[in-house]
Coordinates of C-alpha atoms and ligand atoms in Angstrom, one line a residue:
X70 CA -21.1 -32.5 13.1
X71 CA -19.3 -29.4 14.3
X72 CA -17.5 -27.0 12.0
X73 CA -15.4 -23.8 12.4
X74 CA -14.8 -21.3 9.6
X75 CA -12.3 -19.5 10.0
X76 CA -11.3 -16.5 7.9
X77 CA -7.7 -15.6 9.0
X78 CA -6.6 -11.4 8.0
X79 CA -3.8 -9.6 8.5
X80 CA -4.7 -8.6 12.0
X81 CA -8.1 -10.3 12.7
X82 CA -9.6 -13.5 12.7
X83 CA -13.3 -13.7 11.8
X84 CA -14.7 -17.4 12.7
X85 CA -18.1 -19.2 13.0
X86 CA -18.7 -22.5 14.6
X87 CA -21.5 -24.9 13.0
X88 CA -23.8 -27.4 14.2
X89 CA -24.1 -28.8 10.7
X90 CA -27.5 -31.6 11.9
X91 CA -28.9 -29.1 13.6
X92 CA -28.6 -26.8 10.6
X93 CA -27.6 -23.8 13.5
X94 CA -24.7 -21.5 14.0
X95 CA -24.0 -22.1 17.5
X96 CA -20.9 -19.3 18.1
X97 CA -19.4 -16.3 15.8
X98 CA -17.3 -13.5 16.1
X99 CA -14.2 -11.4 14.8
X100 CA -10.8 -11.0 17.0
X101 CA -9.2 -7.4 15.5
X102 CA -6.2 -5.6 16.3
X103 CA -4.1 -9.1 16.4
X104 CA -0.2 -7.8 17.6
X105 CA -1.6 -4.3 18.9
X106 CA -2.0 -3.3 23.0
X107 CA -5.8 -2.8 22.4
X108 CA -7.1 -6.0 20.8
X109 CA -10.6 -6.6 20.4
X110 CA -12.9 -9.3 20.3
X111 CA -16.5 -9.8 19.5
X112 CA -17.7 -13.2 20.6
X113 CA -21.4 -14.4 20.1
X114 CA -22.9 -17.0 21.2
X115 CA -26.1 -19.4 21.2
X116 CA -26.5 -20.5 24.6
X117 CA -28.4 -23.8 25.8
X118 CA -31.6 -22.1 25.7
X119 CA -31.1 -21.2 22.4
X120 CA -30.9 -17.3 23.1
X121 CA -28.1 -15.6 21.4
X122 CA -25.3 -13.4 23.7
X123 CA -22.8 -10.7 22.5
X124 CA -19.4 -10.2 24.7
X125 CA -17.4 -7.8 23.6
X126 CA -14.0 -8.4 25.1
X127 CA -10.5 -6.4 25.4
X128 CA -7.6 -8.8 25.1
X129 CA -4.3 -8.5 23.9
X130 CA -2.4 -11.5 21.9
X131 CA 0.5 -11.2 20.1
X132 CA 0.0 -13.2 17.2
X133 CA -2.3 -15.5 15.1
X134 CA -1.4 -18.3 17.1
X135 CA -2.3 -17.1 21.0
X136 CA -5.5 -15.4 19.3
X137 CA -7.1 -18.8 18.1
X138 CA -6.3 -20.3 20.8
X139 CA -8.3 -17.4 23.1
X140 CA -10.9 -18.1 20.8
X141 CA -10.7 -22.0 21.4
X142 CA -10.8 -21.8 24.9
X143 CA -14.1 -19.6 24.8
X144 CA -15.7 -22.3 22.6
X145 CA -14.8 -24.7 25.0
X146 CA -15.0 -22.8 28.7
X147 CA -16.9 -24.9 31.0
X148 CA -19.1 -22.4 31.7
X149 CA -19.7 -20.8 29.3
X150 CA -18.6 -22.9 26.1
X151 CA -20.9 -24.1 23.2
X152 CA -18.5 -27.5 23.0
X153 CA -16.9 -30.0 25.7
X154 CA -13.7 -30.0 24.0
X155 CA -11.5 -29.2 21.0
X156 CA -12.2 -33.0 19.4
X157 CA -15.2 -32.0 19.1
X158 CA -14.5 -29.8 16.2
X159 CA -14.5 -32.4 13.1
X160 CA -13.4 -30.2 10.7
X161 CA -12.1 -26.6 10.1
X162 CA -12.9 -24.6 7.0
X163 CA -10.4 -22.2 5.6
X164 CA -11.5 -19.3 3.8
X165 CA -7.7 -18.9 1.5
X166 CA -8.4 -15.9 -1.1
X167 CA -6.6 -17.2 -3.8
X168 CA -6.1 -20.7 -5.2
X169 CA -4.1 -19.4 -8.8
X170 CA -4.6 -21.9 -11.3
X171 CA -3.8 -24.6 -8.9
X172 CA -6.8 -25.4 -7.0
X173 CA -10.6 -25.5 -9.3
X174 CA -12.0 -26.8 -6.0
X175 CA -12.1 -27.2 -1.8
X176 CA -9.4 -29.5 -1.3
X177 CA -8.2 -30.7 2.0
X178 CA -5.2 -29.8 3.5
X179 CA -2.0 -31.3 3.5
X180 CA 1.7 -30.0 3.3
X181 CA 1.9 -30.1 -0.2
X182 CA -1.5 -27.9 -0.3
X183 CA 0.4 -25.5 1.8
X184 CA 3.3 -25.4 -0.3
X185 CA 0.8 -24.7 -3.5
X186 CA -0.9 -22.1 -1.8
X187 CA 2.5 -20.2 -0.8
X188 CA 3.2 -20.4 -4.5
X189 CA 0.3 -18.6 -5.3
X190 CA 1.0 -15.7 -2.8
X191 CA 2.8 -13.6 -5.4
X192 CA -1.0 -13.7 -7.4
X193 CA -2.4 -12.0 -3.7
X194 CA 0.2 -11.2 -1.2
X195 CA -1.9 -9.1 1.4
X196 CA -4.0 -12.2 1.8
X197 CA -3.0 -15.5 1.4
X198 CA -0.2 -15.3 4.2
X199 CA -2.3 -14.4 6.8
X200 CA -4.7 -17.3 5.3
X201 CA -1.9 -19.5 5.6
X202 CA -0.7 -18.3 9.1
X203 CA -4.9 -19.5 9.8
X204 CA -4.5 -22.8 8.2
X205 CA -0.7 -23.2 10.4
X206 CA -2.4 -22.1 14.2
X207 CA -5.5 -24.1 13.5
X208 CA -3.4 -27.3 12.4
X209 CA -1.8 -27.1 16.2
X210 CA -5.0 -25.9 18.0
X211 CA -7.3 -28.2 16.7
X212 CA -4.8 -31.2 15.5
X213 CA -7.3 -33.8 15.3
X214 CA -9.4 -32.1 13.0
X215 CA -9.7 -31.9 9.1
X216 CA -8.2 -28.5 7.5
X217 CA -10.1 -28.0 4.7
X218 CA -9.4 -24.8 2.2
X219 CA -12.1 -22.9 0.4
X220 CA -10.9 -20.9 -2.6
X221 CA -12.4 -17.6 -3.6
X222 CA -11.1 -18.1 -7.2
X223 CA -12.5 -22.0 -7.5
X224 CA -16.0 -20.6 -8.6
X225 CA -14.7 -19.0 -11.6
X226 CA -12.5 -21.7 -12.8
X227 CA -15.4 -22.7 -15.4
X228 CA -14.3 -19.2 -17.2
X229 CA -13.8 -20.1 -20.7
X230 CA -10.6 -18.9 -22.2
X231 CA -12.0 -15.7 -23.9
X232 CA -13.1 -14.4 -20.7
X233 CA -10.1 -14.7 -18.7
X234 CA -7.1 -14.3 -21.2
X235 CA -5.8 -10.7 -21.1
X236 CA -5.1 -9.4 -24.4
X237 CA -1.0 -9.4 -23.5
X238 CA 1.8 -11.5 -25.1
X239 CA 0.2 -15.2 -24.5
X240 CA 3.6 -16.5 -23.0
X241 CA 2.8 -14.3 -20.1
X242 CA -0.2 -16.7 -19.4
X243 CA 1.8 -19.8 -20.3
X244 CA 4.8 -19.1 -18.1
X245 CA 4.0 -16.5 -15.5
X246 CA -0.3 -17.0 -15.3
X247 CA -1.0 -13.7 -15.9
X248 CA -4.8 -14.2 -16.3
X249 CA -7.8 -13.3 -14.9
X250 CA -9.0 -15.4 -11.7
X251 CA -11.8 -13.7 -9.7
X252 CA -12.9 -13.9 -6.4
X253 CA -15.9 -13.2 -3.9
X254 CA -16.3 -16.9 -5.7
X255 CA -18.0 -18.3 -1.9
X256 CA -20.5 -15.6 -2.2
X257 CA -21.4 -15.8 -6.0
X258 CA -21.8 -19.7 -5.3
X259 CA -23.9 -19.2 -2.6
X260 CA -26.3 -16.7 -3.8
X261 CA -26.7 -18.2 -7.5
X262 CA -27.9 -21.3 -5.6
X263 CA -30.1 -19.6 -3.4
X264 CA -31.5 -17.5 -5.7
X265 CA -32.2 -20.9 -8.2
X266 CA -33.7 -22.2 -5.3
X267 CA -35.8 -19.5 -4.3
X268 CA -37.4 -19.6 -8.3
X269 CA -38.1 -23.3 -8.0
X270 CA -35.2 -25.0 -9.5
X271 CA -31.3 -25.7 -9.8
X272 CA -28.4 -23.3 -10.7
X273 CA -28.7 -25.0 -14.3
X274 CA -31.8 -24.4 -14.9
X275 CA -31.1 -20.7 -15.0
X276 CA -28.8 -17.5 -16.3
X277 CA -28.0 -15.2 -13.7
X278 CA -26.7 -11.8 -13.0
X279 CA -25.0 -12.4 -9.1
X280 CA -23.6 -8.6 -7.9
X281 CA -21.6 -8.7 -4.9
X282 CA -21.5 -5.1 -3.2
X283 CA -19.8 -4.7 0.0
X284 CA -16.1 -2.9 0.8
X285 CA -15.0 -5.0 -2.3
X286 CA -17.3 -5.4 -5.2
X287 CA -17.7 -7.9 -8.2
X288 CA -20.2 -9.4 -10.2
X289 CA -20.4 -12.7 -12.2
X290 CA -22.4 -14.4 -15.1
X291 CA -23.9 -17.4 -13.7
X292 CA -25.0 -19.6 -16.8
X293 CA -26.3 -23.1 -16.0
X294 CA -24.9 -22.8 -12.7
X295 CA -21.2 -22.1 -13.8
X296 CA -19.6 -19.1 -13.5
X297 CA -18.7 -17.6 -17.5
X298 CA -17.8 -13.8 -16.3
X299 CA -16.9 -11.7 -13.7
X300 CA -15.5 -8.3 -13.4
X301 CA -12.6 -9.0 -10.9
X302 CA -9.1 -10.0 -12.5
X303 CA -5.7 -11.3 -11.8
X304 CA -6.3 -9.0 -8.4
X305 CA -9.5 -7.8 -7.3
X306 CA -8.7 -4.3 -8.5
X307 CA -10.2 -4.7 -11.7
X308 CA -13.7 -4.6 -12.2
X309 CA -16.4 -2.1 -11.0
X310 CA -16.3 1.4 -8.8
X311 CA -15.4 0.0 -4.4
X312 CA -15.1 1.5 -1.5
X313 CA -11.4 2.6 -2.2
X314 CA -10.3 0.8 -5.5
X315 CA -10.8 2.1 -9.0
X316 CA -11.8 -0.8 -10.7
X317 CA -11.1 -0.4 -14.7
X318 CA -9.5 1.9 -15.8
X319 CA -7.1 3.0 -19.3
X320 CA -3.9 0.5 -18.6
X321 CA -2.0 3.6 -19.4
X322 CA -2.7 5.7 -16.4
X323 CA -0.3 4.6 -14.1
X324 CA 2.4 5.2 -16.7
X325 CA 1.3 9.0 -16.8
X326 CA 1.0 8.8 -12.9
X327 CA 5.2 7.5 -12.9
X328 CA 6.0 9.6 -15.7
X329 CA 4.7 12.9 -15.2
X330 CA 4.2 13.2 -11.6
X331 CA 7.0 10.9 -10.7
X332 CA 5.1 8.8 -8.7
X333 CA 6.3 5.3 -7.5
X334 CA 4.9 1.7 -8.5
X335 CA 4.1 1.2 -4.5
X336 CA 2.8 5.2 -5.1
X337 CA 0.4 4.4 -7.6
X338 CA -0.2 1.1 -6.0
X339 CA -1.5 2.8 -2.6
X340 CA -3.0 5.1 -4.7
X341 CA -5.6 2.6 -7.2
X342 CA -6.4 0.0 -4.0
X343 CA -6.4 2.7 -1.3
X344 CA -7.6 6.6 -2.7
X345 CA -9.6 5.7 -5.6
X346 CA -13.0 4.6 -5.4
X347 CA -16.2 5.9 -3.6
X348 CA -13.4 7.5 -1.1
X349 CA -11.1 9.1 -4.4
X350 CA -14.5 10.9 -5.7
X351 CA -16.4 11.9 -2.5
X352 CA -13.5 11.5 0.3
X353 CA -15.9 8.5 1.8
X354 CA -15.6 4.6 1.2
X355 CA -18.6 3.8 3.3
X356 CA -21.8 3.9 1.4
X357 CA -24.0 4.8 4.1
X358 CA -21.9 8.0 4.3
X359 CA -21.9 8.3 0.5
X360 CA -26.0 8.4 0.6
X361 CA -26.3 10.8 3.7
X362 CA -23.9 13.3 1.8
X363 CA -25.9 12.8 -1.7
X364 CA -28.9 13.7 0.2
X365 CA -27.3 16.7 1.6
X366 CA -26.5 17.8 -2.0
X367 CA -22.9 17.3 -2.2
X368 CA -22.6 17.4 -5.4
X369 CA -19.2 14.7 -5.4
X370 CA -21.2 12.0 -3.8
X371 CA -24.2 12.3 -6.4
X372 CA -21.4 12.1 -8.6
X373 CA -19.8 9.2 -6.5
X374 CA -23.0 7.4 -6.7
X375 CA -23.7 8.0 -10.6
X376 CA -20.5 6.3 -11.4
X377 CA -20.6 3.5 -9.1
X378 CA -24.1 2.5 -10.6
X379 CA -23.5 3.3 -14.1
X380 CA -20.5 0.8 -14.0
X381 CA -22.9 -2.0 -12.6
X382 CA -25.5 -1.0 -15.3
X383 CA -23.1 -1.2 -17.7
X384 CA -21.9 -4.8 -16.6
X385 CA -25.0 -6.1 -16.6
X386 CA -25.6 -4.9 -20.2
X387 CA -22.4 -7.1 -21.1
X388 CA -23.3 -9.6 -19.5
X389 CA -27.1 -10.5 -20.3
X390 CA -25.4 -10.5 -24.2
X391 CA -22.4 -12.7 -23.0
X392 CA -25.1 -15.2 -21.7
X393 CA -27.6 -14.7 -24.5
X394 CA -30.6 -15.0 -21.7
X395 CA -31.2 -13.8 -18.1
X396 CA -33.7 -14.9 -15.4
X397 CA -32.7 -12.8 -12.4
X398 CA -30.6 -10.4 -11.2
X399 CA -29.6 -10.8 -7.9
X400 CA -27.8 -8.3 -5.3
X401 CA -26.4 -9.1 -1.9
X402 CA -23.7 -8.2 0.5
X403 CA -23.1 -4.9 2.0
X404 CA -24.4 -2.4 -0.2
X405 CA -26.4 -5.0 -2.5
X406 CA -28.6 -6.3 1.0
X407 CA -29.0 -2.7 2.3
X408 CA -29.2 -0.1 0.0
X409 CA -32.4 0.5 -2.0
X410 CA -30.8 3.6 -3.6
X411 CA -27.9 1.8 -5.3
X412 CA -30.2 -1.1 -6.6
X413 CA -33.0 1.3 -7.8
X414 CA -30.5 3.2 -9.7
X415 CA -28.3 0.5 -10.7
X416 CA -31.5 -1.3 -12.5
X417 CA -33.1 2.3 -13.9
X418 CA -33.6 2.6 -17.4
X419 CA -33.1 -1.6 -18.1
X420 CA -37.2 -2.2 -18.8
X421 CA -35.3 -3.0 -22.6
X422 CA -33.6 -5.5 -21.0
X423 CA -36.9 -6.8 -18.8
X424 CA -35.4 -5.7 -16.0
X425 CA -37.8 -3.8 -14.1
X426 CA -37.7 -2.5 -10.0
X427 CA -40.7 -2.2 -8.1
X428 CA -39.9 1.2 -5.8
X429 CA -42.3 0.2 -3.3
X430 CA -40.8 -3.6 -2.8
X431 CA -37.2 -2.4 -3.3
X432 CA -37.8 -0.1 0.0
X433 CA -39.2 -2.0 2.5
X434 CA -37.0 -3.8 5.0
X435 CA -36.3 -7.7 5.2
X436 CA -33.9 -10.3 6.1
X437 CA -34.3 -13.2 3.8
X438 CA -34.7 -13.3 0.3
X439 CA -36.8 -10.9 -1.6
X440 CA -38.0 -10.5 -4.7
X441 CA -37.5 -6.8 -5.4
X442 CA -39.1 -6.6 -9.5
X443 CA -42.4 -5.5 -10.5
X444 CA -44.9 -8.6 -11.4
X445 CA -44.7 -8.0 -14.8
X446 CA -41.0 -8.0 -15.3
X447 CA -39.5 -10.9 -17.5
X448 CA -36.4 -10.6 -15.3
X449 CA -36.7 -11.2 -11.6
X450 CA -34.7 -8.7 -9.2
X451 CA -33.9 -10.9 -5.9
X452 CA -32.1 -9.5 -3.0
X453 CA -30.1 -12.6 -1.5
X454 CA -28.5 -12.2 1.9
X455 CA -25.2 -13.8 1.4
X456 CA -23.5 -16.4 3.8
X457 CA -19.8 -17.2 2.9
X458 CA -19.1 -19.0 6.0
X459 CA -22.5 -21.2 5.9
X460 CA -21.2 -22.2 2.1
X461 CA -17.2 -22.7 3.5
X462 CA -19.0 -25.0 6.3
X463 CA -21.0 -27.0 3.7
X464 CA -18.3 -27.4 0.9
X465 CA -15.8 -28.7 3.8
X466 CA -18.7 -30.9 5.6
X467 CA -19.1 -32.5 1.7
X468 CA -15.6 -33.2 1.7
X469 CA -15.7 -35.5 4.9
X470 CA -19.3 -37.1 4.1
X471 CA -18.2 -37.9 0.6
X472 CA -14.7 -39.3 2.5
X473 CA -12.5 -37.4 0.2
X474 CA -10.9 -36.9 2.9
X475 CA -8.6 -39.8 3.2
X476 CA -7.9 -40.1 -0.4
X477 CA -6.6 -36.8 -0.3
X478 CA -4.5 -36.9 3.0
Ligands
LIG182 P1 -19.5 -5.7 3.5 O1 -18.1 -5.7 3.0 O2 -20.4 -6.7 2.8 O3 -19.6 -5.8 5.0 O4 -20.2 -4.3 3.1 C1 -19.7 -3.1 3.6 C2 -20.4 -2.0 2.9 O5 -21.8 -2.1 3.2 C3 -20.0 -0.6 3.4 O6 -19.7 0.3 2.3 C4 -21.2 -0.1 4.1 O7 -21.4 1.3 4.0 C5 -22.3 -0.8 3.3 N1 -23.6 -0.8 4.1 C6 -23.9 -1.4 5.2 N2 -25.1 -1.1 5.6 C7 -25.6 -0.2 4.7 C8 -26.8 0.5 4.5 N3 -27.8 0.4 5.4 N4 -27.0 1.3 3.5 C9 -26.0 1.5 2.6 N5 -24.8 0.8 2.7 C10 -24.6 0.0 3.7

């Protein structure tokens, strides 16, 4: 059974195409610069001898629409192609971003899921359009497939009310759902099963510390394989130190911002999501840069650096006591899979805890899971590559074996 991910941006389309029997991804890439003279696309594929092949090629479409179908015709190129056809495709998996208080689960889509999800765009309105404008091109490109949408949010539905009611007038929940949702759900799915997996056991067997660091960054209490916590809210501004958001911060700043420097709400907007961060400190959102200047003893990277891992520390304080017990901790995306600076100093000074890093593991290089604490800690520290796509592709190949499908449709 074939299945294409697609995760649909503003101006990009990132996709992966599955060979679900033969457990393999068999193409992958990311179109950029959708609507612009100098579009981009990076296509890989696994050719018949089962070597892989990067193109890297310049074209220029106009919108969502003309770019899938560029990428539909390289999947399927005679020469070239990884599938004989279109039909081939059984299903297509929709990364949306956020699924309100609509959607607890991957649902299949019909036009009454399209509706819901355009009613949840006020919740995230950089990203669920151009998830929608995905889930509208793929409908026509690939019309005798299943659409399938994967919620970042769904994960965290299992929230108990404490953790996701703001302290705010409660009619704001009841008749605007003002609340706090999450996201990175996919990843913090994936991982928590992985890591359960990779200790001998289910997700329920185990409490768990999942801490997503890449451009965006949250973290989640995993307890018996249900999500209880996370630090991202009603937007994925909340929560801890990213590349370029603030994460929390006193409710009353941007009143000072408007009030005293006379800044606008789209002002302080640009300001929290797009200036604050790793980049509002040290003037850098990528962490690679962050390090190199730290080690050249800038002094506003060190500092960068101190706050971003101090708020993880800080989370994972809160949450090993809102769990009452914790097996692992476990780091992946970006940041989490590659830096052995921000996990060493995320983790110092937790031995109270039982959390405690072996330096020599935590520096060597890998690419599966690995198992970063010292022997002796009561708390395992796991590095777990994440794979949001592989997760969309299993979650929407579930859906058509269990044959929700055509109850739903
Ligand atoms: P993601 O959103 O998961 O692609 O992660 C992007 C973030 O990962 C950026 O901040 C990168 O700087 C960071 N990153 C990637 N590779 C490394 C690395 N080797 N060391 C530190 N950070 C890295």
């Amino acid at each position: 059974m074939k299945i294409l991910v697609i995760n649909s941006g503003s101006s990009s389309i990132k996709y992966k195409l599955f060979d679900m029997e033969k457990n393999q991804t068999d193409a992958s890439g990311l179109m950029e610069r959708i609507g612009e003279k100098k579009g981009l696309l990076t296509h890989k594929i696994r050719n018949k001898k089962g070597d892989r092949s990067v193109n890297v090629i310049k074209c220029t479409v106009s919108n969502h629409k003309e770019g899938l179908e560029f990428i539909a015709n390289l999947l399927a190129d005679s020469k070239n192609g990884v599938i004989r056809n279109k039909s081939e495709i059984t299903a297509v998996g929709h990364r949306v971003v956020h699924g309100g208080e609509t959607f607890q689960k991957t649902t299949v889509i019909n036009d009454k899921v399209i509706e819901a999800i355009n009613k949840n765009t006020p919740l995230a309105p950089l990203h669920n359009p151009p998830n929608l404008a995905g889930i509208d091109v793929a409908k026509i490109i690939f019309p005798k497939s299943i659409q399938v949408a994967v919620f970042d949010t769904a994960f965290h539905h299992s929230m108990p009310e404490k953790a996701y009611i703001y302290a705010l007038p409660y009619e704001l929940y009841e008749k605007k759902r003002v609340r706090r949702y999450g996201f990175h759900g996919t990843s913090h799915a994936y991982i928590s099963d992985a890591a359960a997996k990779y200790m001998g056991g289910s997700p329920e067997n185990f409490s768990l510390i999942t801490i997503h660091l890449g451009n965006g960054a949250s973290m989640a209490a995993v307890k018996n394989g249900k999500s209880i916590d996370t630090t991202m809210g009603m937007t994925p501004l909340e929560g801890l130190v990213m590349g370029s958001r603030s994460g929390d911060i006193d409710p009353a700043i941007p009143f000072y911002l408007a009030d005293y420097l006379g800044m606008s709400f789209a002002e302080i907007d640009v300001l929290l999501n797009k200036k604050s961060g790793l980049k509002g400190i040290c003037g850098s959102n990528d962490m690679r840069e962050v390090i190199e200047k730290k080690n050249n003893h800038n002094s506003k990277a060190t500092l960068a650096l101190d706050i971003y891992t101090y708020r993880i520390k800080k989370y994972i304080g809160a949450y090993f006591a809102a769990m009452g017990s914790l097996d692992a901790v476990v780091f992946t995306a970006g940041i989490g899979e590659n830096s052995a600076d921000v996990r060493e100093l995320s983790c110092h000074g937790l031995k109270a805890l039982g959390i405690e890093l072996d330096s020599h593991k935590n520096s060597m290089s890998f690419d599966n899971i690995m198992e970063i604490s010292t022997k002796n800690s009561p708390v395992k520290i796991l590095v777990v590559p994440t794979n949001e796509e592989l997760k969309i592709a299993m979650e929407t190949m579930e859906m058509i074996c269990t044959g929700y499908y055509k109850t739903q449709t």
